[in-house]
Amino acid sequence: MMRSDNVKKGMQQAPHRSLFHALGFTEEEMRKPMVGIVSSYNEIVPGHMNLDKIVNAVKLGVAEAGGVPVVFPAIAVCDGIAMGHIGMKYSLVTRDLIADSTECMALAHQFDALVMVPNCDKNVPGLLMAAARINVPTVFVSGGPMLAGHVKGQKRSLSSMFEAVGAHSAGTMTEEEVREFEEKVCPTCGSCSGMYTANSMNCLTEALGMGLPGNGTIPAVYSERIKLAKHAGMTVMELLKQDIRPRDIMTKEAVLNALTVDMALGCSTNSMLHLPAIAHEIGFDFDIAFANEISEKTPNLCHLAPAGPTYMEDLNEAGGVYAVMNELMEAGLLHTDCMTVTGKTIGENVTGAVNSNPEVIRPLSNPYSKTGGLAVLKGNLAPDGSVVKRSAVCEEMMVHTGPARVFECEEDAIEAIKGGRIQAGDVVVIRYEGPKGGPGMREMLNPTSAIAGMGLGSSVALITDGRFSGASRGASIGHVSPEAAVGGPIALIEEGDMITVDIPNYSLSVNVSDEELANRKAAWKPREPKVTSGYLARYRELVTSGNRGAILELPHNS
């Protein structure tokens, strides 16, 4: 029996069938599996403006393989457009709206299978969370990455644009030069062209086994992306026949594979919010400290923008995610027997994948570093952890001690940075920007880009209970937990306190005695919420800390 028979078969379902007739369903279609296609298409997100083409290709693939494709929508926020104002409070929170609304649509209408068509930052993890909940055969196919821009003969991307604004503030770039960047760094549709959050999560979808080969790297404008979408539609019908479901694929071992690939690729720190949230949906209690265990044995093989001069198109030409995974498999670093949407295991899929450019994907014998791209730092400033993309940190900032420059919100910090009030050696502290404190845990691409643009990237650290864009680079430590809004130690820092960042030893500490911190904590009082109505107010009440993936949970007393 098909799940959709619950709404299509039997006398009791005659009223339901009348509504399918209203939709134009034929009798022949009534007898076929009904496949929901979750479309994140809209006309405000550059990574999503081409998804109508992807969705149409998926529909052809589903129909070709004997299914009935039915499209329904998912929302999406463009993090770049939302950056630096109240809109960024509404970015991370959409992940759970996407998961919840997709669960509602899929179960209310009893689809037999699903094809998820996301692309940008929160859609990919939100739909992976939904796939685990709904647990019908599901395939992911993204819209693909943007091609890199070209400015004065060099490849550039969105992070270059933000840093150009900082350079203008420092007086090292003219307004005309900034305008040239503005017009050229984002030349096509697609998710922004570096290893930012969207591309990180699309690549990790391959590592999890939920996307076909190339899902993370084939550029949005390539015809090969349309072929991939058609094959995704065909593949979901095969998964339906074999009854292979997301929870058969997204196991604990698959999540650990994804974390391993994350370390090799040098993915966004936001993956350390999304992987725990996905793991939560399959009942796996993901401790972010797993990152350090895996990082210690996983070499960093790729330095894509913003960490280096290569882009997603280069990774695609070099062999893509599977070429990276084959390097890792040869070192015995992957669980090779995990099932995938191809109907084969990870080991079967990646065997023989060729690394055709050892400058883009370093071989195991010549890694960028022997340890992975991310690190979790703990200490008296972050007892529950914090996250840094160490593959994007220059050598001189791997260990740094400096005086705290404390700001209560992102805007105040940006004003100080661009006003020339931050000096080499400082540690910028931005607090009350966490999941509850924001609320919404804003990304901090503006201040990190301003620091880089002002020429301070190799001498200033930035720590926050908020988070960073995948486009951020430098000694940027986010997700500090517990956050300031619940009285975490970051709320107790005072101007001039000496803070030490020690990435090799996974430590983040403030040079203040336990007794003094206890006295400050006794005097600390919670702040009035910044938002008291609407979705953000409800989100603030339910959201957990950054170290738990900012998942939503009912209050303990409910």
mmCIF file with all atom_site columns, C-alpha atoms in Angstrom, residues 93-179:
data_model
loop_
_atom_site.group_PDB
_atom_site.id
_atom_site.type_symbol
_atom_site.label_atom_id
_atom_site.label_alt_id
_atom_site.label_comp_id
_atom_site.label_asym_id
_atom_site.label_entity_id
_atom_site.label_seq_id
_atom_site.pdbx_PDB_ins_code
_atom_site.Cartn_x
_atom_site.Cartn_y
_atom_site.Cartn_z
_atom_site.occupancy
_atom_site.B_iso_or_equiv
_atom_site.pdbx_formal_charge
_atom_site.auth_seq_id
_atom_site.auth_comp_id
_atom_site.auth_asym_id
_atom_site.auth_atom_id
_atom_site.pdbx_PDB_model_num
ATOM 1  C CA . VAL A 1 93  ? 15.191 31.116 12.754  1.00 0.00 ? 93  VAL A CA 1
ATOM 2  C CA . THR A 1 94  ? 13.899 30.175 9.278   1.00 0.00 ? 94  THR A CA 1
ATOM 3  C CA . ARG A 1 95  ? 15.681 26.823 9.522   1.00 0.00 ? 95  ARG A CA 1
ATOM 4  C CA . ASP A 1 96  ? 13.058 25.596 11.975  1.00 0.00 ? 96  ASP A CA 1
ATOM 5  C CA . LEU A 1 97  ? 10.185 27.247 10.110  1.00 0.00 ? 97  LEU A CA 1
ATOM 6  C CA . ILE A 1 98  ? 11.312 25.419 6.962   1.00 0.00 ? 98  ILE A CA 1
ATOM 7  C CA . ALA A 1 99  ? 11.533 22.086 8.781   1.00 0.00 ? 99  ALA A CA 1
ATOM 8  C CA . ASP A 1 100 ? 8.188  22.555 10.515  1.00 0.00 ? 100 ASP A CA 1
ATOM 9  C CA . SER A 1 101 ? 6.254  23.742 7.456   1.00 0.00 ? 101 SER A CA 1
ATOM 10 C CA . THR A 1 102 ? 7.655  20.972 5.260   1.00 0.00 ? 102 THR A CA 1
ATOM 11 C CA . GLU A 1 103 ? 6.706  18.378 7.870   1.00 0.00 ? 103 GLU A CA 1
ATOM 12 C CA . CYS A 1 104 ? 3.192  19.848 7.929   1.00 0.00 ? 104 CYS A CA 1
ATOM 13 C CA . MET A 1 105 ? 2.783  19.815 4.148   1.00 0.00 ? 105 MET A CA 1
ATOM 14 C CA . ALA A 1 106 ? 4.245  16.355 3.617   1.00 0.00 ? 106 ALA A CA 1
ATOM 15 C CA . LEU A 1 107 ? 2.255  14.598 6.331   1.00 0.00 ? 107 LEU A CA 1
ATOM 16 C CA . ALA A 1 108 ? -0.995 16.505 5.788   1.00 0.00 ? 108 ALA A CA 1
ATOM 17 C CA . HIS A 1 109 ? -1.055 15.439 2.137   1.00 0.00 ? 109 HIS A CA 1
ATOM 18 C CA . GLN A 1 110 ? 0.492  11.963 2.566   1.00 0.00 ? 110 GLN A CA 1
ATOM 19 C CA . PHE A 1 111 ? 3.192  12.089 -0.096  1.00 0.00 ? 111 PHE A CA 1
ATOM 20 C CA . ASP A 1 112 ? 4.847  8.764  -0.900  1.00 0.00 ? 112 ASP A CA 1
ATOM 21 C CA . ALA A 1 113 ? 8.282  10.310 -1.466  1.00 0.00 ? 113 ALA A CA 1
ATOM 22 C CA . LEU A 1 114 ? 9.973  13.707 -1.595  1.00 0.00 ? 114 LEU A CA 1
ATOM 23 C CA . VAL A 1 115 ? 12.583 15.564 -3.593  1.00 0.00 ? 115 VAL A CA 1
ATOM 24 C CA . MET A 1 116 ? 14.031 18.530 -1.714  1.00 0.00 ? 116 MET A CA 1
ATOM 25 C CA . VAL A 1 117 ? 15.210 21.465 -3.841  1.00 0.00 ? 117 VAL A CA 1
ATOM 26 C CA . PRO A 1 118 ? 17.073 23.923 -1.574  1.00 0.00 ? 118 PRO A CA 1
ATOM 27 C CA . ASN A 1 119 ? 20.214 25.940 -2.099  1.00 0.00 ? 119 ASN A CA 1
ATOM 28 C CA . CYS A 1 120 ? 21.053 28.568 0.497   1.00 0.00 ? 120 CYS A CA 1
ATOM 29 C CA . ASP A 1 121 ? 22.083 28.598 4.103   1.00 0.00 ? 121 ASP A CA 1
ATOM 30 C CA . LYS A 1 122 ? 19.050 27.526 6.162   1.00 0.00 ? 122 LYS A CA 1
ATOM 31 C CA . ASN A 1 123 ? 17.067 25.648 3.516   1.00 0.00 ? 123 ASN A CA 1
ATOM 32 C CA . VAL A 1 124 ? 19.499 22.768 3.251   1.00 0.00 ? 124 VAL A CA 1
ATOM 33 C CA . PRO A 1 125 ? 19.663 21.933 6.993   1.00 0.00 ? 125 PRO A CA 1
ATOM 34 C CA . GLY A 1 126 ? 15.978 22.787 7.485   1.00 0.00 ? 126 GLY A CA 1
ATOM 35 C CA . LEU A 1 127 ? 14.969 20.328 4.780   1.00 0.00 ? 127 LEU A CA 1
ATOM 36 C CA . LEU A 1 128 ? 17.408 17.681 6.042   1.00 0.00 ? 128 LEU A CA 1
ATOM 37 C CA . MET A 1 129 ? 15.752 18.009 9.458   1.00 0.00 ? 129 MET A CA 1
ATOM 38 C CA . ALA A 1 130 ? 12.336 17.654 7.826   1.00 0.00 ? 130 ALA A CA 1
ATOM 39 C CA . ALA A 1 131 ? 13.465 14.627 5.817   1.00 0.00 ? 131 ALA A CA 1
ATOM 40 C CA . ALA A 1 132 ? 14.507 12.845 9.009   1.00 0.00 ? 132 ALA A CA 1
ATOM 41 C CA . ARG A 1 133 ? 11.157 13.597 10.656  1.00 0.00 ? 133 ARG A CA 1
ATOM 42 C CA . ILE A 1 134 ? 8.937  12.639 7.731   1.00 0.00 ? 134 ILE A CA 1
ATOM 43 C CA . ASN A 1 135 ? 11.064 9.603  6.807   1.00 0.00 ? 135 ASN A CA 1
ATOM 44 C CA . VAL A 1 136 ? 9.722  8.806  3.368   1.00 0.00 ? 136 VAL A CA 1
ATOM 45 C CA . PRO A 1 137 ? 12.162 8.115  0.500   1.00 0.00 ? 137 PRO A CA 1
ATOM 46 C CA . THR A 1 138 ? 13.861 11.449 -0.212  1.00 0.00 ? 138 THR A CA 1
ATOM 47 C CA . VAL A 1 139 ? 16.538 12.856 -2.505  1.00 0.00 ? 139 VAL A CA 1
ATOM 48 C CA . PHE A 1 140 ? 18.188 16.286 -2.373  1.00 0.00 ? 140 PHE A CA 1
ATOM 49 C CA . VAL A 1 141 ? 19.190 18.335 -5.402  1.00 0.00 ? 141 VAL A CA 1
ATOM 50 C CA . SER A 1 142 ? 20.393 21.890 -4.839  1.00 0.00 ? 142 SER A CA 1
ATOM 51 C CA . GLY A 1 143 ? 20.433 24.849 -7.188  1.00 0.00 ? 143 GLY A CA 1
ATOM 52 C CA . GLY A 1 144 ? 24.232 24.837 -7.356  1.00 0.00 ? 144 GLY A CA 1
ATOM 53 C CA . PRO A 1 145 ? 26.962 27.394 -6.656  1.00 0.00 ? 145 PRO A CA 1
ATOM 54 C CA . MET A 1 146 ? 27.532 30.733 -8.374  1.00 0.00 ? 146 MET A CA 1
ATOM 55 C CA . LEU A 1 147 ? 30.540 31.129 -10.647 1.00 0.00 ? 147 LEU A CA 1
ATOM 56 C CA . ALA A 1 148 ? 33.313 33.287 -9.195  1.00 0.00 ? 148 ALA A CA 1
ATOM 57 C CA . GLY A 1 149 ? 33.497 36.910 -10.247 1.00 0.00 ? 149 GLY A CA 1
ATOM 58 C CA . HIS A 1 150 ? 36.538 38.490 -11.875 1.00 0.00 ? 150 HIS A CA 1
ATOM 59 C CA . VAL A 1 151 ? 37.993 41.833 -10.834 1.00 0.00 ? 151 VAL A CA 1
ATOM 60 C CA . LYS A 1 152 ? 41.276 43.038 -12.371 1.00 0.00 ? 152 LYS A CA 1
ATOM 61 C CA . GLY A 1 153 ? 42.158 39.541 -13.512 1.00 0.00 ? 153 GLY A CA 1
ATOM 62 C CA . GLN A 1 154 ? 41.534 37.846 -10.161 1.00 0.00 ? 154 GLN A CA 1
ATOM 63 C CA . LYS A 1 155 ? 38.675 35.594 -9.084  1.00 0.00 ? 155 LYS A CA 1
ATOM 64 C CA . ARG A 1 156 ? 36.509 37.207 -6.441  1.00 0.00 ? 156 ARG A CA 1
ATOM 65 C CA . SER A 1 157 ? 33.369 36.454 -4.414  1.00 0.00 ? 157 SER A CA 1
ATOM 66 C CA . LEU A 1 158 ? 30.944 37.994 -1.930  1.00 0.00 ? 158 LEU A CA 1
ATOM 67 C CA . SER A 1 159 ? 33.465 37.991 0.924   1.00 0.00 ? 159 SER A CA 1
ATOM 68 C CA . SER A 1 160 ? 35.720 40.161 -1.260  1.00 0.00 ? 160 SER A CA 1
ATOM 69 C CA . MET A 1 161 ? 32.834 42.608 -1.552  1.00 0.00 ? 161 MET A CA 1
ATOM 70 C CA . PHE A 1 162 ? 32.357 42.984 2.197   1.00 0.00 ? 162 PHE A CA 1
ATOM 71 C CA . GLU A 1 163 ? 36.108 43.375 2.695   1.00 0.00 ? 163 GLU A CA 1
ATOM 72 C CA . ALA A 1 164 ? 36.192 46.038 -0.027  1.00 0.00 ? 164 ALA A CA 1
ATOM 73 C CA . VAL A 1 165 ? 33.808 48.118 2.095   1.00 0.00 ? 165 VAL A CA 1
ATOM 74 C CA . GLY A 1 166 ? 36.239 47.794 5.012   1.00 0.00 ? 166 GLY A CA 1
ATOM 75 C CA . ALA A 1 167 ? 39.120 48.794 2.750   1.00 0.00 ? 167 ALA A CA 1
ATOM 76 C CA . HIS A 1 168 ? 37.170 51.892 1.700   1.00 0.00 ? 168 HIS A CA 1
ATOM 77 C CA . SER A 1 169 ? 36.702 52.797 5.384   1.00 0.00 ? 169 SER A CA 1
ATOM 78 C CA . ALA A 1 170 ? 40.464 52.454 5.846   1.00 0.00 ? 170 ALA A CA 1
ATOM 79 C CA . GLY A 1 171 ? 41.094 54.744 2.890   1.00 0.00 ? 171 GLY A CA 1
ATOM 80 C CA . THR A 1 172 ? 42.843 52.067 0.818   1.00 0.00 ? 172 THR A CA 1
ATOM 81 C CA . MET A 1 173 ? 40.121 51.681 -1.822  1.00 0.00 ? 173 MET A CA 1
ATOM 82 C CA . THR A 1 174 ? 38.234 54.345 -3.765  1.00 0.00 ? 174 THR A CA 1
ATOM 83 C CA . GLU A 1 175 ? 34.482 54.475 -4.220  1.00 0.00 ? 175 GLU A CA 1
ATOM 84 C CA . GLU A 1 176 ? 34.950 53.695 -7.929  1.00 0.00 ? 176 GLU A CA 1
ATOM 85 C CA . GLU A 1 177 ? 36.979 50.577 -7.076  1.00 0.00 ? 177 GLU A CA 1
ATOM 86 C CA . VAL A 1 178 ? 34.290 49.440 -4.636  1.00 0.00 ? 178 VAL A CA 1
ATOM 87 C CA . ARG A 1 179 ? 31.700 49.941 -7.382  1.00 0.00 ? 179 ARG A CA 1
#
